[in-house]
Coordinates of C-alpha atoms and ligand atoms in Angstrom, one line a residue:
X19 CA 113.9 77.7 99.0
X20 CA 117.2 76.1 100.4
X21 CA 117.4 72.3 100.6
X22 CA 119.6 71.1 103.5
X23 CA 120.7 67.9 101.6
X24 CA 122.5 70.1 99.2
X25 CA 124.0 72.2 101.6
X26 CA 127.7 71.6 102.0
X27 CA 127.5 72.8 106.2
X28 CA 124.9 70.5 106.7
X29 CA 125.7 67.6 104.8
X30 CA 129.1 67.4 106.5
X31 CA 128.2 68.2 109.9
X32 CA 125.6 65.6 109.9
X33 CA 128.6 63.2 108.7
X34 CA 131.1 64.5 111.2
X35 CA 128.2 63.5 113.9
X36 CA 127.3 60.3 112.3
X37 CA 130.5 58.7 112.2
X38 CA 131.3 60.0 116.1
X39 CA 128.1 58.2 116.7
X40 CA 128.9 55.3 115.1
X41 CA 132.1 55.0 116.9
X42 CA 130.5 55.4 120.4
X43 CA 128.1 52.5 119.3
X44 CA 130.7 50.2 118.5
X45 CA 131.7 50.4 122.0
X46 CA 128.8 49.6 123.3
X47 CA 127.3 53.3 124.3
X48 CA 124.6 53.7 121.2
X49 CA 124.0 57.9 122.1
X50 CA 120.5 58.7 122.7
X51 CA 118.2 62.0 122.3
X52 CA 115.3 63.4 124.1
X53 CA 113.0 66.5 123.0
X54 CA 110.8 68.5 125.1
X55 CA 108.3 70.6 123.3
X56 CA 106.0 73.4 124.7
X57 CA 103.6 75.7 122.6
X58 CA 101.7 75.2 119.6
X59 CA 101.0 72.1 116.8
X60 CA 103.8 74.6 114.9
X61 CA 106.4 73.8 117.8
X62 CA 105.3 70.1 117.9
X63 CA 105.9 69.6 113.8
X64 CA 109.1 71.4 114.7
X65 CA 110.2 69.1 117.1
X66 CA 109.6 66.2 114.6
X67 CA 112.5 67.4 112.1
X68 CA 114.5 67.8 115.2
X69 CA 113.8 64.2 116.0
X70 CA 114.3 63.5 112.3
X71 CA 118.0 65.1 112.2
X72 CA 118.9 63.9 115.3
X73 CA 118.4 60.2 114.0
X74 CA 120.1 61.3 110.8
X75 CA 123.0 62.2 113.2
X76 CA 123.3 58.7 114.5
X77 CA 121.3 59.4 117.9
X78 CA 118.6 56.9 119.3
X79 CA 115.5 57.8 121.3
X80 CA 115.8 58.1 125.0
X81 CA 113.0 57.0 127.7
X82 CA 113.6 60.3 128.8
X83 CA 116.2 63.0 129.7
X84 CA 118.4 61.4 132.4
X85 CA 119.4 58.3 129.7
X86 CA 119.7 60.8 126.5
X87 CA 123.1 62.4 125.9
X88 CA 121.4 65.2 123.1
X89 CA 119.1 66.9 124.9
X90 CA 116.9 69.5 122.9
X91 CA 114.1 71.5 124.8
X92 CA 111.7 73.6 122.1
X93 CA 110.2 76.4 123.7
X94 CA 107.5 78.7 123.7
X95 CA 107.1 82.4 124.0
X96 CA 103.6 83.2 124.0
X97 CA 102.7 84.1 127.4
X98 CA 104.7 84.7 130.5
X99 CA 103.5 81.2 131.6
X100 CA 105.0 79.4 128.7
X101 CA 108.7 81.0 129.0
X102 CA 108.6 80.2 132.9
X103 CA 107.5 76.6 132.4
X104 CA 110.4 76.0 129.9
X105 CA 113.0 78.0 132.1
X106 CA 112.2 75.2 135.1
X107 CA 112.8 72.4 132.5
X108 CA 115.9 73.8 131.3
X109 CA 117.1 74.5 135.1
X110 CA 116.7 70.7 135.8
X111 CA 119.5 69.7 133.2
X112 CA 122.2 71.2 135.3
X113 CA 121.9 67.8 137.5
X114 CA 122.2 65.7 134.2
X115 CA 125.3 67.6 133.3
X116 CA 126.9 67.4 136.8
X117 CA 126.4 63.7 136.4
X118 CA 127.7 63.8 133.1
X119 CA 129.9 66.7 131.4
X120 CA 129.5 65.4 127.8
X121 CA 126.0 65.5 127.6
X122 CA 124.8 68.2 124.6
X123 CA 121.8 70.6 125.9
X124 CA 120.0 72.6 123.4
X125 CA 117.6 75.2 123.7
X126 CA 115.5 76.2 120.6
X127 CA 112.3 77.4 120.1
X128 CA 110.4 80.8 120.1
X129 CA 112.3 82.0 123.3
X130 CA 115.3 82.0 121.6
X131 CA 114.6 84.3 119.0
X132 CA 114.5 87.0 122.0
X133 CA 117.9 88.6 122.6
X134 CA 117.3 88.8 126.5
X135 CA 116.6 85.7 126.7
X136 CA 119.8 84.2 125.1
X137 CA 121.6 86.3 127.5
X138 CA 120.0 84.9 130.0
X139 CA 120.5 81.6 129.4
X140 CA 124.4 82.6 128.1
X141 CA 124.7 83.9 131.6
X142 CA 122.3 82.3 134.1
X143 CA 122.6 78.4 132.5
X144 CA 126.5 77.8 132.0
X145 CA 125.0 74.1 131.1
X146 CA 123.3 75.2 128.0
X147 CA 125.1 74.4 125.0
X148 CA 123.9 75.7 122.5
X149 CA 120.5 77.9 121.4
X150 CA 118.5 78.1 117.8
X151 CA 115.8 80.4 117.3
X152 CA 112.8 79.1 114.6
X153 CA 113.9 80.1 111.6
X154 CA 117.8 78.4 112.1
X155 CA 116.4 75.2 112.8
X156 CA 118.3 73.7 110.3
X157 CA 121.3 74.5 112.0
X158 CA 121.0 71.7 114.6
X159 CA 123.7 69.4 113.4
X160 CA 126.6 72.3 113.2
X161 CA 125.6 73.4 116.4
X162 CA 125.5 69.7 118.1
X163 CA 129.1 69.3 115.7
X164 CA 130.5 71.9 116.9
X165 CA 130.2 71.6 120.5
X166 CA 131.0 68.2 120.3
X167 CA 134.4 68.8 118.6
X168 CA 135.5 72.1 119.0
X169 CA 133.4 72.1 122.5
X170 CA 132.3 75.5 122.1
X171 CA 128.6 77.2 123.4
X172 CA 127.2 78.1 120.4
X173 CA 124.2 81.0 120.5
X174 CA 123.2 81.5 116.7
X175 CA 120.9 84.6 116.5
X176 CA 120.4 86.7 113.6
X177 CA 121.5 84.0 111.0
X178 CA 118.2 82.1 110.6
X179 CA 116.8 82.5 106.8
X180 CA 113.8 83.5 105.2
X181 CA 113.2 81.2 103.4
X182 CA 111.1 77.9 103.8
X183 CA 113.8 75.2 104.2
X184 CA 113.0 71.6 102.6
X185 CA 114.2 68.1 103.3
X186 CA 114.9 68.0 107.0
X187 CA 113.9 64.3 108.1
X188 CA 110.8 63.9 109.9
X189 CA 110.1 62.1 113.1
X190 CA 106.7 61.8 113.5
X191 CA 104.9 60.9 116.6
X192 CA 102.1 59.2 115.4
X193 CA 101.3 57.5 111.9
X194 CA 97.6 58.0 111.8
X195 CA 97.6 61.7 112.1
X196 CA 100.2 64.0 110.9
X197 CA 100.8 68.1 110.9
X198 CA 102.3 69.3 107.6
X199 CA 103.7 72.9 108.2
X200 CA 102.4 74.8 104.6
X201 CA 103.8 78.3 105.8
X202 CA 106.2 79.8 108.5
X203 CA 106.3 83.5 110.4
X204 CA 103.9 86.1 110.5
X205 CA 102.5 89.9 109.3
X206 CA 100.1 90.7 111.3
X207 CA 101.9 92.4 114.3
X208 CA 98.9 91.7 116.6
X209 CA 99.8 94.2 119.1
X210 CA 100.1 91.7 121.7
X211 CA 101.6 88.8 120.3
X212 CA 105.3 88.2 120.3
X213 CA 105.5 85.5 117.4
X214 CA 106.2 88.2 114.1
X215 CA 109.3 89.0 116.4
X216 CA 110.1 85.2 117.0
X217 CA 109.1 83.6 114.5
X218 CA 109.8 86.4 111.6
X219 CA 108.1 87.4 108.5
X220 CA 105.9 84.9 106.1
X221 CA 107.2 82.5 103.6
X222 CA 105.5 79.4 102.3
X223 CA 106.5 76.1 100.7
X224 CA 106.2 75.7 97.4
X225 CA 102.5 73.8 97.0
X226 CA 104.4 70.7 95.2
X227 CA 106.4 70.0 98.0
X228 CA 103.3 69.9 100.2
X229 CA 101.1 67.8 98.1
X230 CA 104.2 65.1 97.8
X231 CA 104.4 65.7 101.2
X232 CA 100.9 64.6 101.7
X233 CA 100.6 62.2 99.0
X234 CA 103.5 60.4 101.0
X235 CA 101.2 60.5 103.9
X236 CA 98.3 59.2 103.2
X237 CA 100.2 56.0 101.4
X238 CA 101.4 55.3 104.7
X239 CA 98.5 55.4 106.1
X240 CA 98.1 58.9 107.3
X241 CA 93.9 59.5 108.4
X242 CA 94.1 62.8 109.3
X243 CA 96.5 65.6 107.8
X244 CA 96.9 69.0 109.5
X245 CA 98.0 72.2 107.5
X246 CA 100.1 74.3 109.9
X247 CA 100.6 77.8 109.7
X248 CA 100.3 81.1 112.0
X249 CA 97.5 82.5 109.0
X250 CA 97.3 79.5 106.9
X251 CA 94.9 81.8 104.5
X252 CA 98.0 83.8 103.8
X253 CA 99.5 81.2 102.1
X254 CA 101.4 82.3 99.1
X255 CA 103.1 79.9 97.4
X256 CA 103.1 79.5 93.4
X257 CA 99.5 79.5 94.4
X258 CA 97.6 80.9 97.0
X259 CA 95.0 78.9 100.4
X260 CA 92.1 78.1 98.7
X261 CA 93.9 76.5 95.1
X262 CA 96.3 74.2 97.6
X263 CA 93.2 73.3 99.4
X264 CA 91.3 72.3 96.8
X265 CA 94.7 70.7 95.4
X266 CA 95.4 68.7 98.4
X267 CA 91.3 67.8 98.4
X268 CA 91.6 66.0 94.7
X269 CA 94.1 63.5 96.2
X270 CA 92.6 59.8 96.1
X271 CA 92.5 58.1 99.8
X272 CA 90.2 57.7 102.3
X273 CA 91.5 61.1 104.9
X274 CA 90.7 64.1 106.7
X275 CA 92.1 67.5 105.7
X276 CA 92.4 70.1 108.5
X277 CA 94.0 73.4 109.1
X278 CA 95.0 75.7 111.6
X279 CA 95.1 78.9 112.1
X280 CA 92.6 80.9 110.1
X281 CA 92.8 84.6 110.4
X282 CA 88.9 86.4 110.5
X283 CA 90.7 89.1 108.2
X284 CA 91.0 87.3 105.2
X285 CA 88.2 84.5 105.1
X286 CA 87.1 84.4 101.6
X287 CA 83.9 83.2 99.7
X288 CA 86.4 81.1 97.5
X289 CA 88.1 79.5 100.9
X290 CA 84.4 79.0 102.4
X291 CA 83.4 77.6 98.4
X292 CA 86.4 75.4 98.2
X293 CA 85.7 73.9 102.1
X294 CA 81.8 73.3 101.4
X295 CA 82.5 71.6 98.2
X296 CA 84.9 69.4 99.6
X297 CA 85.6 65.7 99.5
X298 CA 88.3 65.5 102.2
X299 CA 88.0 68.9 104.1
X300 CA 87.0 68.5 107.8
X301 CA 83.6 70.6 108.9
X302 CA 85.7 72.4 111.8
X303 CA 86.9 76.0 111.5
X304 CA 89.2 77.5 114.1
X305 CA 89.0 81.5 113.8
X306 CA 90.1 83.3 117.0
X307 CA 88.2 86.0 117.0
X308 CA 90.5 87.3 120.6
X309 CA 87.7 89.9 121.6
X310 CA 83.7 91.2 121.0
X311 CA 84.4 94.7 121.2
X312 CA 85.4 96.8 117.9
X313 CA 87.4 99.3 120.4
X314 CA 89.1 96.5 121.4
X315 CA 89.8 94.8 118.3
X316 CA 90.7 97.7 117.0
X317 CA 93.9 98.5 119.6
X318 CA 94.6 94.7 118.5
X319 CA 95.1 95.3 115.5
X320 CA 93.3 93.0 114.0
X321 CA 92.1 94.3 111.0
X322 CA 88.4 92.8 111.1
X323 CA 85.7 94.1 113.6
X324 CA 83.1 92.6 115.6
X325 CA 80.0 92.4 112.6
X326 CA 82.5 91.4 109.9
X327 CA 83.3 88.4 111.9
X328 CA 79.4 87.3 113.1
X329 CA 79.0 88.0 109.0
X330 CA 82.0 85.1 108.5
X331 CA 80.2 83.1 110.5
X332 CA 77.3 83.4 109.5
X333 CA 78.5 82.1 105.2
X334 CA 80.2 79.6 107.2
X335 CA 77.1 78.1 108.6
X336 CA 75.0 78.8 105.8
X337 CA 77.5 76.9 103.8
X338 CA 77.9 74.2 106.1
X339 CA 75.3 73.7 108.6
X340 CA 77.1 71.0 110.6
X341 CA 80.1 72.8 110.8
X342 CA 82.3 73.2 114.1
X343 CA 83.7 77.1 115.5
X344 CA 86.2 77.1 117.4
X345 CA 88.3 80.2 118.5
X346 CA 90.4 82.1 120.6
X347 CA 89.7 84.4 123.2
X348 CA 91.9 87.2 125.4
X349 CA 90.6 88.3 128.3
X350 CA 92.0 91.4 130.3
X351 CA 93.5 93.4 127.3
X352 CA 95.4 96.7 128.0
X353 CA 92.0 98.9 128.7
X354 CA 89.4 96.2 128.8
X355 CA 86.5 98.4 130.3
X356 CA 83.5 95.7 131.9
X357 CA 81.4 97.2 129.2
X358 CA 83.6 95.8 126.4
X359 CA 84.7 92.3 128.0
X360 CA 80.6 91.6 128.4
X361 CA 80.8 92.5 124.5
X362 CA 83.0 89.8 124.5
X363 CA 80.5 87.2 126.7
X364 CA 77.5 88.5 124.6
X365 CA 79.6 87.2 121.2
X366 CA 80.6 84.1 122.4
X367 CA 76.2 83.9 123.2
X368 CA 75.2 84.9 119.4
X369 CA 78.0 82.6 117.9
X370 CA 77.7 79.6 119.9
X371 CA 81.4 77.9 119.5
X372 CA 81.8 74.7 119.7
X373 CA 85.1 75.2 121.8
X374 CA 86.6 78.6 122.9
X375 CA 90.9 78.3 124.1
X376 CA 90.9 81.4 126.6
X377 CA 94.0 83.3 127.3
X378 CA 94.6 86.1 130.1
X379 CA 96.3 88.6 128.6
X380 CA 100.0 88.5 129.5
X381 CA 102.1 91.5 128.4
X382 CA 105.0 90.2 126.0
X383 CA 108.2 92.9 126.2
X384 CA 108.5 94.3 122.8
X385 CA 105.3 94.4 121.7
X386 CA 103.2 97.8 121.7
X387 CA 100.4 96.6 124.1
X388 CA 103.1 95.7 126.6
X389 CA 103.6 99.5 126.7
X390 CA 100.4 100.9 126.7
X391 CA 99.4 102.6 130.2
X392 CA 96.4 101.0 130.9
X393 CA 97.0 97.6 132.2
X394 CA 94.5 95.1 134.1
X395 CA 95.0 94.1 137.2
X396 CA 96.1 90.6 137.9
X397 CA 92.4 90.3 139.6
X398 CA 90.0 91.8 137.4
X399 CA 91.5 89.4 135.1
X400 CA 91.4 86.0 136.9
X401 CA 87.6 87.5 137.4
X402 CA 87.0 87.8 133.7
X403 CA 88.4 84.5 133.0
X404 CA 86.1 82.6 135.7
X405 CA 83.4 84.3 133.6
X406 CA 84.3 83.8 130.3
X407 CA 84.5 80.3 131.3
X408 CA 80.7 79.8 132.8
X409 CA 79.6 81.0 129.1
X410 CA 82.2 79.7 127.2
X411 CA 81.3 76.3 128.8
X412 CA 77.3 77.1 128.2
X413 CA 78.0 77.5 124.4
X414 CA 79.8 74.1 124.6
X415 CA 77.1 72.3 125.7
X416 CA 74.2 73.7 123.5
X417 CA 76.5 72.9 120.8
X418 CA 77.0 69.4 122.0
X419 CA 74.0 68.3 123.4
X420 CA 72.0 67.6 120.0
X421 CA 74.9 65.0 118.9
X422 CA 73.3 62.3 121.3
X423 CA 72.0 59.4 119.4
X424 CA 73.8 60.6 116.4
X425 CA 76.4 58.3 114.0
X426 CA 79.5 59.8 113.4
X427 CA 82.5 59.1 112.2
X428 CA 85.6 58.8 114.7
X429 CA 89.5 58.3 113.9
X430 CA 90.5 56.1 116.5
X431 CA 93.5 57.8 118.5
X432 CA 93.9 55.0 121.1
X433 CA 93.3 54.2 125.0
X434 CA 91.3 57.1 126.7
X435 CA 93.8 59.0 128.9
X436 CA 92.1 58.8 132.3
X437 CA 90.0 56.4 131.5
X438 CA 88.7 52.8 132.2
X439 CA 90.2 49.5 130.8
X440 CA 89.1 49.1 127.1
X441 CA 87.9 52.9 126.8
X442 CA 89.6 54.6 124.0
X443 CA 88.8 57.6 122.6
X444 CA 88.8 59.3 118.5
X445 CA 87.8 62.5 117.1
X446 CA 84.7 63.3 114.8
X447 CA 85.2 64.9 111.3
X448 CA 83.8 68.2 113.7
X449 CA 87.2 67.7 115.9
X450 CA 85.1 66.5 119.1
X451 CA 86.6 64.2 121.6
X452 CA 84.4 60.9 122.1
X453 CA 85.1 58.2 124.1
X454 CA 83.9 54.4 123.2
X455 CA 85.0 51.0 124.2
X456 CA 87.2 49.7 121.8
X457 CA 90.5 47.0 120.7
X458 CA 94.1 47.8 119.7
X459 CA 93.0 46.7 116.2
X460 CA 90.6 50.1 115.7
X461 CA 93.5 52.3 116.4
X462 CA 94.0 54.6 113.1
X463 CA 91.1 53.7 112.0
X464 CA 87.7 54.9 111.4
X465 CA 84.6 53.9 112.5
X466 CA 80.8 54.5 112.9
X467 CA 80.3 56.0 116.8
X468 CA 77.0 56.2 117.9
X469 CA 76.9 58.5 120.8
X470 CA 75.0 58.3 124.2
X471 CA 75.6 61.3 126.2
X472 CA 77.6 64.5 125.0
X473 CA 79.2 66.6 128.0
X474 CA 80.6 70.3 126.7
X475 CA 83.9 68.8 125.8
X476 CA 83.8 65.5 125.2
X477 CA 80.9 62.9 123.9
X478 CA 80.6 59.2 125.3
X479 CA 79.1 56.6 122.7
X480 CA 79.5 53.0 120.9
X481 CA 81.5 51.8 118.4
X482 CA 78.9 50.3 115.7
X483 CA 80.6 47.4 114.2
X484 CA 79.2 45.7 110.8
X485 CA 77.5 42.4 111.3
Ligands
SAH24 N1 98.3 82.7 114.7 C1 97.3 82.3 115.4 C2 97.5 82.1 116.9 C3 98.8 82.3 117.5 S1 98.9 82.2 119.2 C4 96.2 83.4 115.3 O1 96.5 84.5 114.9 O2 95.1 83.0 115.5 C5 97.5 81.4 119.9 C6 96.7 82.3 120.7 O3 97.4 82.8 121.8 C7 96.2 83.6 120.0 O4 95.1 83.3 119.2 C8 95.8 84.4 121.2 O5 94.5 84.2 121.7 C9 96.8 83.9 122.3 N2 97.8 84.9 122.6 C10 98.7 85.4 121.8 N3 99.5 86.4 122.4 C11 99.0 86.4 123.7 C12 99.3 87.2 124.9 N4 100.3 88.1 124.8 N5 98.6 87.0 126.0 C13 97.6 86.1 126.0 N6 97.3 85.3 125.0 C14 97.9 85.5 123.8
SF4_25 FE1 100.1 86.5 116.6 FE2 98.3 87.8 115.3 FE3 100.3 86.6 114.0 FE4 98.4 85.2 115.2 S1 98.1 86.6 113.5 S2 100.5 84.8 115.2 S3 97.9 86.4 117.0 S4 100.5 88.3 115.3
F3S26 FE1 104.5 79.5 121.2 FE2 106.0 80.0 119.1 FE3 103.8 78.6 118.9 S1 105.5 81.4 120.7 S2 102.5 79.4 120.4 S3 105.6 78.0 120.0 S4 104.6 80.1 117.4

């Protein structure tokens, strides 16, 4: 484990940045940073310790990019999609930097960690400062120092470490619910997924570390606490998923414990034991399960197949009959015959999730399905997808519809998105969006929702307030 407070390169860069800092504020020019993040919860609790050592440099928040003179941009390499988005972002900041030559721009995230890329951007973004893949996160003060003072581009590849790294300030956005990261990188080598090359192999915190981290939490009045991890069931600190779990469920306070991403490989009766007996531990299970066909699966390599997983589910429910599925889905892998996408549709009918994320597949260079010859056509799977959604959506419902005129709980999030004046919305213990009429005061809180009508994806209902 290295701690970056007792890290001589750290420690001093932050100071060299500080006191630049302080001087620009003395004159009147306080700077400011801005973060854009893309991807996963893993990329947004990353972007929180890049907010938190950018306010331990002496940087502000900016209203957005044009006032901010640290610009970070964490990005995403999932899908094709994701890099391209982030590319258009990054291709805007040339403006800012036209305006304004000493404005720093960062690029860090799981695009970085490719070698192409960082070429790319080395050659095709002249206005990039600097780059950091995952696992040199840390690194963001002697990169920001050194372009400020020796105004260099810096590009650091290759000298991330592998091991978890403690006691980088945290940021967060929002004090009622919080992501705790419990383990970083990946094994698995899904043959289509790019993040064991981005995001390198596993290492986990040490479990004392994230129950403090926690503990801390829920004193300030954290309601619901996320466990991150690509595989948090791999976790193998000084002890391994199901002893933090149940760990972290002993804590006294009144919160939810969640965790994201489970792989169907190695669900155990002691993880679905130590869930059902819970005090704390929300009734919501995420499990992508990617595809219904065992040919399939098995060119995935994913390490389960298609009756090992309905058999998962099945101890899940008997376990916990009011729990929520939710999973993952790829449609159009390399060699997808219609036979084995409708064993796909026909497992999404016997499960029944609650909520399915679907994906087309999108080739990621380096990664052995990119290479394999037999690839779908851009058609066949738009196709696929508009079907996977009709059932996808079906399952939804069903699962929904027999919440109406039930009491739940709900932790208030705030005022609905898109919604009327005085609609706010929360999520259930179950993870489902519900939206109620509410005041400022209910925010991060929780309250009794009795709900009216339930639509696949989100459920409309009344706050029940004591009289
Ligand atoms: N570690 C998690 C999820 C990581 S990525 C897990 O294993 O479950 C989130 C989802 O993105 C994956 O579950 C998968 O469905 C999807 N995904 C990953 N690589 C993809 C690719 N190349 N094309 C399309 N979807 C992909
Ligand atoms: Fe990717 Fe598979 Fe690892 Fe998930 S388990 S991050 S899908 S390689
Ligand atoms: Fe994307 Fe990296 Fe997460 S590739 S999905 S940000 S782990």
């Amino acid at each position: 484990m290295i701690q970056v407070n007792n890290d001589a390169a750290y420690t001093s860069a932050v100071a060299w940045v500080q006191a630049e800092n302080r001087t620009l504020a003395q004159r009147g020019a306080a700077p400011r940073y801005h973060v854009i993040t893309f991807g996963c919860q893993q990329n947004e609790a990353d972007s929180e310790r890049i907010r938190g050592m950018a306010e331990q440099m002496g940087y502000l928040p900016a209203k957005g990019p044009e006032d901010a003179a640290l610009i970070v941009i964490n990005t995403c390499a999932i899908r094709e999609h994701a890099e391209l988005r982030a590319l258009s972002v990054i291709g805007r900041c040339k403006k800012i930097k036209e305006r304004d030559r000493s404005v720093v721009i960062g690029v860090c995230g799981c695009m970085t960690a490719q070698e192409r890329r960082v070429e790319q951007l080395k050659r095709s973004y002249p206005y990039v400062d600097f780059t950091l893949e995952p696992c040199s996160m840390h690194l963001l003060p002697q990169a920001v120092a050194s372009v400020r003072r020796d105004h260099r581009r810096r590009f650091l590849l290759g000298e991330g470490v592998l091991e978890a790294v403690e006691g980088m300030p945290i940021v967060r956005s929002a004090r009622h619910r919080a992501y705790v990261s419990i383990m970083y990188g990946c094994n698995n080598f899904c043959s289509y997924c790019i993040v064991p090359y981005v995001r390198d192999r596993e290492r986990s915190r040490d479990s004392g570390e994230i129950i403090n981290e926690v503990r801390t939490l829920i004193a300030k009045g954290a309601r619901d606490i996320t466990l991150l991890g690509q595989n948090v069931n791999s976790y193998r600190g000084d002890c391994d998923f199901p002893a933090l779990l149940s760990r972290l469920d002993a804590l006294e306070g009144d919160f939810v414990l969640r965790f994201m991403t489970s792989h169907p490989k190695d669900v155990s009766d002691r993880l679905i034991e130590v869930i059902a007996g819970g005090r704390h531990i929300a009734p919501h299970f995420h499990l992508p399960v990617q595809s219904g066909s065992d040919r399939i699966l098995a060119r995935m390599n994913r390490h389960y197949d298609r009756a090992r997983y309905l058999a998962t589910v099945e101890k899940l429910r008997r376990a916990m009959p009011d729990i929520a599925i939710t999973s993952d889905v790829i449609v159009g892998f390399p060699g997808e015959t219609e036979e084995e996408f409708s064993d796909t549709l026909s497992l999404i009918d016997a499960v029944g999730f609650d909520m399915i994320y679907s994906f087309i597949y999108s080739p990621r260079k380096g990664t052995p399905a990119a290479e394999m010859e037999d690839q779908i056509s851009d058609e066949v799977k738009g196709e696929r997808m508009r079907r996977l959604l009709e059932v996808a959506d079906a399952a939804a419902l069903a699962r929904a519809k027999p919440y109406e005129g039930k009491t739940l709980r709900v932790l208030v999030d705030g005022e609905s998105k898109n919604g009327a004046d005085g609609m706010y919305s929360g999520r259930t213990d179950q993870n489902k969006l519900v939206h109620f009429a509410a005041t400022p005061e209910d925010v991060g809180q929780f309250r009794l929702v009795r709900v009216e009508r339930a639509d696949g994806y989100a459920m409309h209902g009344q706050i029940i307030r004591e009289s």
